[in-house]
Short mmCIF file of C-alpha atoms in Angstrom, two decimals:
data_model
loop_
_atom_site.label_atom_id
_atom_site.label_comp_id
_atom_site.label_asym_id
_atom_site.label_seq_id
_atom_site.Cartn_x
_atom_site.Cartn_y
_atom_site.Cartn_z
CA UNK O 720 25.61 4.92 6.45
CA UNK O 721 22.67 5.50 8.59
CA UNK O 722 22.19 9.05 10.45
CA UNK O 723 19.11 8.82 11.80
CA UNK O 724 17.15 6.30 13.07
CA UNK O 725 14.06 4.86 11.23
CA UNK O 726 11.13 5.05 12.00
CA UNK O 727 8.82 3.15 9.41
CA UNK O 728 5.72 3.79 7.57
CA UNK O 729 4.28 0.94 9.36
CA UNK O 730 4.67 -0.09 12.51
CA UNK O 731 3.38 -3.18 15.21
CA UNK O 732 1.61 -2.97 18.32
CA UNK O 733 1.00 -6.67 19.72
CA UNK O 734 -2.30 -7.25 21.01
CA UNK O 735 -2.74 -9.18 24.25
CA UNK O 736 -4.07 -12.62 24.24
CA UNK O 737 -2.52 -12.63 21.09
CA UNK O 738 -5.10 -11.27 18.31
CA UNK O 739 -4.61 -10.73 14.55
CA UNK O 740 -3.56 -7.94 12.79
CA UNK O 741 -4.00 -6.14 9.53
CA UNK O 742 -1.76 -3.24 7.65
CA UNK O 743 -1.90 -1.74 4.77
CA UNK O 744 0.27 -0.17 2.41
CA UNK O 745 -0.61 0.89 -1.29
CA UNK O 746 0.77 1.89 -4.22
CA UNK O 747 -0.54 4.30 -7.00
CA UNK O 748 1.33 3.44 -10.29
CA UNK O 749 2.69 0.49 -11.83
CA UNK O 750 6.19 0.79 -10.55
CA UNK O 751 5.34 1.39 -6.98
CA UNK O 752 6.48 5.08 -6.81
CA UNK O 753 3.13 6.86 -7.01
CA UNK O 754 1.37 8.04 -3.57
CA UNK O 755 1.20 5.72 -0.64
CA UNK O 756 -0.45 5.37 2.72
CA UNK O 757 0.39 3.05 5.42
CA UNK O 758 -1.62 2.57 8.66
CA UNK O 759 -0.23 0.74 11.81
CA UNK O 760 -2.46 -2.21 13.61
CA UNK O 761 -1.40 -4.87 15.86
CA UNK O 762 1.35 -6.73 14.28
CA UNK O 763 1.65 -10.82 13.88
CA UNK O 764 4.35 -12.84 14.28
CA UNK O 765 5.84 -12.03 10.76
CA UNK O 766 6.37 -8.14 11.76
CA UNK O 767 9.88 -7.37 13.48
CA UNK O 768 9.73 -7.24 16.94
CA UNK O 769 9.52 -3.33 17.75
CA UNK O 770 10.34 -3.79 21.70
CA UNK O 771 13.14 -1.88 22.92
CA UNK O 772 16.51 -3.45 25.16
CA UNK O 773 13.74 -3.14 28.34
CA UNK O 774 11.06 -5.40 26.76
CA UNK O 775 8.79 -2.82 26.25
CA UNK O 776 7.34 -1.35 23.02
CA UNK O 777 8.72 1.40 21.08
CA UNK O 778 6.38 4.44 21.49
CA UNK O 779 6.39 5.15 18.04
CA UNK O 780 5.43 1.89 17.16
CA UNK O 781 1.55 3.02 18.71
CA UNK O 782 1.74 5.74 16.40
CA UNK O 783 -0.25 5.77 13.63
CA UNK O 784 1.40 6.84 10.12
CA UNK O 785 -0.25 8.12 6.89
CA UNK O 786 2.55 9.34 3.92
CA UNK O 787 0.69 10.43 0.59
CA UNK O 788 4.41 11.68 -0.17
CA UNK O 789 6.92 8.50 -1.53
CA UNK O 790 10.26 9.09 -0.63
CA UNK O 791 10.85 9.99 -4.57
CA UNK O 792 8.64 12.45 -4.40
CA UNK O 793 10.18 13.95 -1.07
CA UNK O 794 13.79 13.96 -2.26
CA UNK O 795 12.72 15.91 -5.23
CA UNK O 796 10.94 18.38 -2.91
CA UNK O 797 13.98 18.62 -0.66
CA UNK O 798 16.10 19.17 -3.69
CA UNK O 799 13.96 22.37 -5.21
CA UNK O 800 14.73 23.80 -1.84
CA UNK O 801 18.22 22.90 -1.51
CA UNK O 802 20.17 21.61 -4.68
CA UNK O 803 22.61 19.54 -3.77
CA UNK O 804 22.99 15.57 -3.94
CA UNK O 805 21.24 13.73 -1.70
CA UNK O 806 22.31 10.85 0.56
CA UNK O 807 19.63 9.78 2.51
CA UNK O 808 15.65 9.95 3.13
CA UNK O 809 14.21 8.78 5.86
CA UNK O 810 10.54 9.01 7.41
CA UNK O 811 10.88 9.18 11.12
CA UNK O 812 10.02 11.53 14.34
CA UNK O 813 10.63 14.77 14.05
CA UNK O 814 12.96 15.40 17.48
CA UNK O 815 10.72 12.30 18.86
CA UNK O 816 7.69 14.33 18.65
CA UNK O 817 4.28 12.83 17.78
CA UNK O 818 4.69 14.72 14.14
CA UNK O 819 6.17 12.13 11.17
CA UNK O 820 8.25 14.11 8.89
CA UNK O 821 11.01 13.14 5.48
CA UNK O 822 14.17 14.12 6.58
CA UNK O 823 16.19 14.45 3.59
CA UNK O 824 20.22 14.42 4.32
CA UNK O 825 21.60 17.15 1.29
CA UNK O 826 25.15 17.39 0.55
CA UNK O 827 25.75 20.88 -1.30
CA UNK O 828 28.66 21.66 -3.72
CA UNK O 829 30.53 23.17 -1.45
CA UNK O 830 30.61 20.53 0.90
CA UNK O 831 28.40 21.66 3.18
CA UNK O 832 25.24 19.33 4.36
CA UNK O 833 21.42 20.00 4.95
CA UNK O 834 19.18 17.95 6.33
CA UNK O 835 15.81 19.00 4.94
CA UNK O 836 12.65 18.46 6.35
CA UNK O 837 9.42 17.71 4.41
CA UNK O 838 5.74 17.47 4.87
CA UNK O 839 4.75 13.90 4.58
CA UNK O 840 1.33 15.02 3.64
CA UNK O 841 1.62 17.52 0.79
CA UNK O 842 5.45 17.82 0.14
CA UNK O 843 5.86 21.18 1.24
CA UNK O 844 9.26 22.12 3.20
CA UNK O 845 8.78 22.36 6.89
CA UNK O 846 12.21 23.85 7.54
CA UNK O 847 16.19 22.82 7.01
CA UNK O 848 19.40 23.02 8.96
CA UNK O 849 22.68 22.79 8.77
CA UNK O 850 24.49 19.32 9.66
CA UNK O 851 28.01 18.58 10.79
CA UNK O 852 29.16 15.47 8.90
CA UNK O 853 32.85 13.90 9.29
CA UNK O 854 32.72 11.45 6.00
CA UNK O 855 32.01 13.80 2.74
CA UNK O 856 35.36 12.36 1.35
CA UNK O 857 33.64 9.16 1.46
CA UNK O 858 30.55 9.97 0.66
CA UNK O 859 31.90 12.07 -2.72
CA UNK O 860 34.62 8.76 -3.31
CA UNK O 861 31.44 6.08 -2.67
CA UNK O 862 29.01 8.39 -5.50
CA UNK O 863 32.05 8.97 -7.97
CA UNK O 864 31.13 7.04 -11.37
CA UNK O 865 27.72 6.70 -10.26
CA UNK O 866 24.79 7.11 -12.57
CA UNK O 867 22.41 6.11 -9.91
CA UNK O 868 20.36 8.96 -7.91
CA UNK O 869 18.47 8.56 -4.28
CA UNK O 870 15.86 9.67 -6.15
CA UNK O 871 16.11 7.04 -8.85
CA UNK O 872 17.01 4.12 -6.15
CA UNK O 873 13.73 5.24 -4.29
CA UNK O 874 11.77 4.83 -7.63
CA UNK O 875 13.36 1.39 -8.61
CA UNK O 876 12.87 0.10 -4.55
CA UNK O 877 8.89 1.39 -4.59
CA UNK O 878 8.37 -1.78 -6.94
CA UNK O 879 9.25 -3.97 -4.01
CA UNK O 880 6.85 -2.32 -1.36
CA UNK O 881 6.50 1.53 0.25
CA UNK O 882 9.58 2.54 0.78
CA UNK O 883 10.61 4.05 4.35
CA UNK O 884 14.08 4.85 3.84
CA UNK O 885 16.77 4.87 0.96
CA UNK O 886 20.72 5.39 2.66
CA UNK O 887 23.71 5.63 0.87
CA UNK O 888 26.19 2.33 1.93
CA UNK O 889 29.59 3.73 1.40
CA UNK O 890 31.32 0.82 3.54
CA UNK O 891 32.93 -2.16 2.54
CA UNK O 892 33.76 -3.15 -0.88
CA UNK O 893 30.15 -3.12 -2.56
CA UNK O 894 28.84 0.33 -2.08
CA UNK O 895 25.17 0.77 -3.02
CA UNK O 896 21.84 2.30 -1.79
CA UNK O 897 19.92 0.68 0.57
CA UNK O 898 16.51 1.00 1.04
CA UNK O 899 13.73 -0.25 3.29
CA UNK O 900 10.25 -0.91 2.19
CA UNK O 901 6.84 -2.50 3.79
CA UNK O 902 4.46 -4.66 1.71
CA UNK O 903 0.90 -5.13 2.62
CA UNK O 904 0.40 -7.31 5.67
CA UNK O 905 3.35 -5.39 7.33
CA UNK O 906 6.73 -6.98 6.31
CA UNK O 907 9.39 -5.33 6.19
CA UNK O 908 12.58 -5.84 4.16
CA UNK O 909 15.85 -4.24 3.32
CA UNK O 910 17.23 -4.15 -0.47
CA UNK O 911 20.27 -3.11 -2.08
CA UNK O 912 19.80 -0.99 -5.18
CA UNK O 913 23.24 -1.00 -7.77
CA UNK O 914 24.47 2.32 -7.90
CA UNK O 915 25.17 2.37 -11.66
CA UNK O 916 22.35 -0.13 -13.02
CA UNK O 917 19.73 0.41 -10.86
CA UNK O 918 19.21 -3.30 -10.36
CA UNK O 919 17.82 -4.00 -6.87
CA UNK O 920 18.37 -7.24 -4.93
CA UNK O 921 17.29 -8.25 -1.68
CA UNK O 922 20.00 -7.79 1.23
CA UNK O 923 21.00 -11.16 2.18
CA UNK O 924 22.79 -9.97 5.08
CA UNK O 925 19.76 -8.19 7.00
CA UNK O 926 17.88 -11.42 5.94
CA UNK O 927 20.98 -13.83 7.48
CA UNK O 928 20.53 -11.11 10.68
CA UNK O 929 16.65 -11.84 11.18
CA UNK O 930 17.09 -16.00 10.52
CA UNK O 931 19.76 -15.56 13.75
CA UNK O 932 16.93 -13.60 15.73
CA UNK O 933 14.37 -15.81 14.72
CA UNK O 934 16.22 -18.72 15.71
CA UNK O 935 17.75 -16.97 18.75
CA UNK O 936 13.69 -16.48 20.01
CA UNK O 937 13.11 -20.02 19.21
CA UNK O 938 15.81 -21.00 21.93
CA UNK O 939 14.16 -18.87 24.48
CA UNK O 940 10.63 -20.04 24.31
CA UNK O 941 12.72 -23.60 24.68
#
């Protein structure tokens, strides 16, 4: 269940002629889920393909990132604001501005949900408003029995690389968090965090999705 678009941590410019490129991403504790810092260069060909349906390059992706704030450590900010449970984090634009901002989707006891916005840079809240969403039933059926929080999927995902995103997945059968996360070298991957164990797994069927593309771009260049 995705309400906002992501923007990630680190993104790919391609250089022309074809040059190199370098990112970086790190990690301040053992488990991943300590401060972070990403910072975008020229992508190679191992970095998703950022261009838009026109062929040209995302805007964003020229943008240069830096998050000393882990998506853990945003959700818990978002939460001392507004209590609540929380659904998604995301780091993205800010109304497609230049500024990079967690937006942290809140839904409140009542039923009603926030989306919370925090500094990527020292945690503090920039601001929150109030959201019209059409699936709480869903959302409350999907987290029933769960032991697993966004905050605790973040945590368990940060092992696997700095995390961008974590979503709830209430469709289908197998409802878990997803997250997204960026290793050094700027890969990105999707992965599926259990929603009462914790256990995290890669997401075979965003990995089946980018063998098709790959193979798709192969029979172009043909």
């Amino acid at each position: 269940m995705k309400r906002n678009i992501v923007i990630a941590a680190v993104t790919a410019a391609a250089l022309i002629g074809g040059g190199t490129a370098t990112a970086l991403a790190t990690t301040g504790d053992d488990q991943g889920s300590a401060r972070q810092a990403a910072t975008t260069q020229p992508s190679n060909d191992d970095v998703r393909d950022d261009r838009d349906d026109d062929g040209d390059r995302d805007d964003a992706a020229e943008k240069t990132v830096s998050a000393d704030v882990t998506a853990s450590e945003a959700i818990a900010s978002a939460l001392k604001h507004t209590s609540g449970t929380v659904v998604s984090a995301e780091l993205d634009d800010e109304d497609d501005g230049d500024k990079v901002v967690w937006t942290v989707d809140v839904l409140s006891g009542d039923n009603t949900w926030r989306s919370v916005s925090v500094d990527p840079a020292n945690g503090k809240v920039l601001g929150s408003h109030t959201d019209d969403e059409d699936d709480t039933a869903q959302v409350r059926a999907a987290l029933k029995g769960s032991s697993v929080t966004a905050e605790e999927a973040a945590k368990a995902a940060a092992g696997k690389g700095v995390v961008t995103s974590v979503d709830l997945d209430d469709d289908g059968k197998n409802k878990s968090w997803e997250a997204e996360t960026r290793k050094s070298g700027g890969a990105e991957q999707d992965w599926k965090i259990d929603l009462t164990s914790g256990k995290v797994t890669a997401d075979r069927a965003d990995a089946q999705d980018d063998d098709a593309d790959d193979a798709d771009d192969a029979d172009d260049q043909d």
